[in-house]
Amino acid sequence: MSEYHFRKEPNDDELKRRFQNSFSLEQKIAILGSLISMAFADGDGSDDEAEIAAIAAELLGLDLKEKDVHRYMADPLYYLEQLKVLNEEQKKWYVRLLHLMIVADGKIEIRELDKLLEFLEVIGIDEATYKRYMEEDQ
């Protein structure tokens, strides 16, 4: 009689921990810093945008402190460069967060779209790929 070994399926806490551990601290700061920057791209951060940033911080297991925001703002390019090495699924997740941020207040301004495309260019995602990611969600 052969012996079967069943792998235990990970629970929600394990999946959350794996997700959080898949990003470095610098990548987490880059994600949150860029979301905050995106929220103010139109000159006015909304409660909905703040909620998206808070949810992202919780998902990443990052207790974002003011000093971390200042670190990002002091050198956003350094932090965004850290996102180049994300795998495609991580990049999709990040792109969707940025997209949520620009639509959260119910309007898309050209300044927000320009900033989004600028962030995506740094991490190697062109406008066609961005559109494809958004179409996958529909």
GROMACS .gro file of C-alpha atoms in nm:
model
  138
    1MET     CA    1   0.000   0.000   0.000
    2SER     CA    2   0.150   0.330  -0.103
    3GLU     CA    3   0.162   0.617   0.136
    4TYR     CA    4   0.009   0.949   0.034
    5HIS     CA    5   0.147   1.275   0.157
    6PHE     CA    6  -0.098   1.556   0.147
    7ARG     CA    7   0.032   1.907   0.158
    8LYS     CA    8  -0.156   2.128   0.389
    9GLU     CA    9  -0.309   2.424   0.207
   10PRO     CA   10  -0.182   2.757   0.340
   11ASN     CA   11  -0.427   2.951   0.549
   12ASP     CA   12  -0.505   3.320   0.503
   13ASP     CA   13  -0.239   3.430   0.751
   14GLU     CA   14   0.027   3.225   0.571
   15LEU     CA   15  -0.077   3.364   0.232
   16LYS     CA   16  -0.070   3.717   0.371
   17ARG     CA   17   0.275   3.659   0.521
   18ARG     CA   18   0.406   3.517   0.191
   19PHE     CA   19   0.268   3.817   0.004
   20GLN     CA   20   0.421   4.063   0.248
   21ASN     CA   21   0.756   3.885   0.245
   22SER     CA   22   0.768   3.894  -0.136
   23PHE     CA   23   0.846   4.269  -0.117
   24SER     CA   24   1.153   4.432   0.034
   25LEU     CA   25   1.117   4.726   0.271
   26GLU     CA   26   1.239   4.960  -0.004
   27GLN     CA   27   0.977   4.822  -0.243
   28LYS     CA   28   0.704   4.868   0.017
   29ILE     CA   29   0.815   5.227   0.072
   30ALA     CA   30   0.820   5.282  -0.305
   31ILE     CA   31   0.468   5.147  -0.344
   32LEU     CA   32   0.322   5.350  -0.059
   33GLY     CA   33   0.523   5.661  -0.136
   34SER     CA   34   0.416   5.656  -0.499
   35LEU     CA   35   0.051   5.604  -0.398
   36ILE     CA   36   0.070   5.906  -0.169
   37SER     CA   37   0.241   6.107  -0.442
   38MET     CA   38  -0.032   5.998  -0.684
   39ALA     CA   39  -0.303   6.102  -0.438
   40PHE     CA   40  -0.172   6.458  -0.442
   41ALA     CA   41  -0.093   6.472  -0.815
   42ASP     CA   42  -0.410   6.673  -0.873
   43GLY     CA   43  -0.328   6.902  -0.582
   44ASP     CA   44  -0.598   6.753  -0.359
   45GLY     CA   45  -0.586   6.423  -0.169
   46SER     CA   46  -0.926   6.271  -0.097
   47ASP     CA   47  -1.049   6.045   0.184
   48ASP     CA   48  -1.094   5.763  -0.070
   49GLU     CA   49  -0.731   5.799  -0.181
   50ALA     CA   50  -0.615   5.796   0.182
   51GLU     CA   51  -0.816   5.478   0.237
   52ILE     CA   52  -0.654   5.308  -0.063
   53ALA     CA   53  -0.308   5.396   0.070
   54ALA     CA   54  -0.402   5.267   0.417
   55ILE     CA   55  -0.535   4.938   0.275
   56ALA     CA   56  -0.221   4.894   0.065
   57ALA     CA   57  -0.002   4.958   0.371
   58GLU     CA   58  -0.197   4.697   0.568
   59LEU     CA   59  -0.173   4.442   0.286
   60LEU     CA   60   0.201   4.500   0.267
   61GLY     CA   61   0.238   4.477   0.644
   62LEU     CA   62   0.394   4.823   0.646
   63ASP     CA   63   0.330   5.064   0.927
   64LEU     CA   64   0.419   5.366   0.716
   65LYS     CA   65   0.566   5.638   0.925
   66GLU     CA   66   0.620   6.000   0.831
   67LYS     CA   67   0.996   5.942   0.809
   68ASP     CA   68   0.936   5.672   0.544
   69VAL     CA   69   0.729   5.914   0.337
   70HIS     CA   70   1.010   6.169   0.367
   71ARG     CA   71   1.262   5.905   0.259
   72TYR     CA   72   1.053   5.836  -0.050
   73MET     CA   73   0.997   6.203  -0.128
   74ALA     CA   74   1.369   6.276  -0.090
   75ASP     CA   75   1.459   6.025  -0.363
   76PRO     CA   76   1.153   5.880  -0.539
   77LEU     CA   77   1.355   5.756  -0.835
   78TYR     CA   78   1.573   5.539  -0.610
   79TYR     CA   79   1.267   5.377  -0.459
   80LEU     CA   80   1.085   5.335  -0.790
   81GLU     CA   81   1.397   5.170  -0.932
   82GLN     CA   82   1.350   4.904  -0.662
   83LEU     CA   83   1.023   4.806  -0.831
   84LYS     CA   84   1.190   4.711  -1.161
   85VAL     CA   85   1.266   4.365  -1.023
   86LEU     CA   86   0.908   4.284  -0.926
   87ASN     CA   87   0.763   3.984  -1.104
   88GLU     CA   88   0.475   4.037  -1.345
   89GLU     CA   89   0.202   3.955  -1.092
   90GLN     CA   90   0.349   4.202  -0.842
   91LYS     CA   91   0.369   4.467  -1.114
   92LYS     CA   92   0.007   4.405  -1.211
   93TRP     CA   93  -0.097   4.447  -0.850
   94TYR     CA   94   0.099   4.771  -0.825
   95VAL     CA   95  -0.039   4.906  -1.155
   96ARG     CA   96  -0.394   4.832  -1.038
   97LEU     CA   97  -0.328   5.020  -0.714
   98LEU     CA   98  -0.201   5.322  -0.906
   99HIS     CA   99  -0.505   5.306  -1.132
  100LEU     CA  100  -0.738   5.286  -0.832
  101MET     CA  101  -0.569   5.593  -0.692
  102ILE     CA  102  -0.631   5.803  -1.003
  103VAL     CA  103  -0.998   5.704  -1.027
  104ALA     CA  104  -1.075   5.711  -0.653
  105ASP     CA  105  -1.204   6.067  -0.649
  106GLY     CA  106  -1.430   6.009  -0.950
  107LYS     CA  107  -1.227   6.211  -1.198
  108ILE     CA  108  -0.904   6.156  -1.389
  109GLU     CA  109  -0.692   6.461  -1.444
  110ILE     CA  110  -0.412   6.478  -1.697
  111ARG     CA  111  -0.158   6.544  -1.417
  112GLU     CA  112  -0.256   6.217  -1.252
  113LEU     CA  113  -0.237   6.022  -1.576
  114ASP     CA  114   0.102   6.177  -1.659
  115LYS     CA  115   0.237   6.082  -1.316
  116LEU     CA  116   0.102   5.729  -1.348
  117LEU     CA  117   0.267   5.685  -1.688
  118GLU     CA  118   0.590   5.833  -1.551
  119PHE     CA  119   0.594   5.581  -1.263
  120LEU     CA  120   0.519   5.295  -1.501
  121GLU     CA  121   0.793   5.398  -1.741
  122VAL     CA  122   1.050   5.383  -1.459
  123ILE     CA  123   0.955   5.024  -1.381
  124GLY     CA  124   0.945   4.919  -1.746
  125ILE     CA  125   0.573   4.918  -1.821
  126ASP     CA  126   0.451   5.099  -2.131
  127GLU     CA  127   0.107   5.247  -2.191
  128ALA     CA  128  -0.007   4.946  -2.399
  129THR     CA  129   0.079   4.708  -2.114
  130TYR     CA  130  -0.101   4.935  -1.866
  131LYS     CA  131  -0.413   4.927  -2.084
  132ARG     CA  132  -0.387   4.548  -2.121
  133TYR     CA  133  -0.369   4.507  -1.744
  134MET     CA  134  -0.678   4.724  -1.702
  135GLU     CA  135  -0.867   4.529  -1.971
  136GLU     CA  136  -0.788   4.203  -1.790
  137ASP     CA  137  -0.989   4.333  -1.495
  138GLN     CA  138  -1.302   4.388  -1.700
   0.00000   0.00000   0.00000
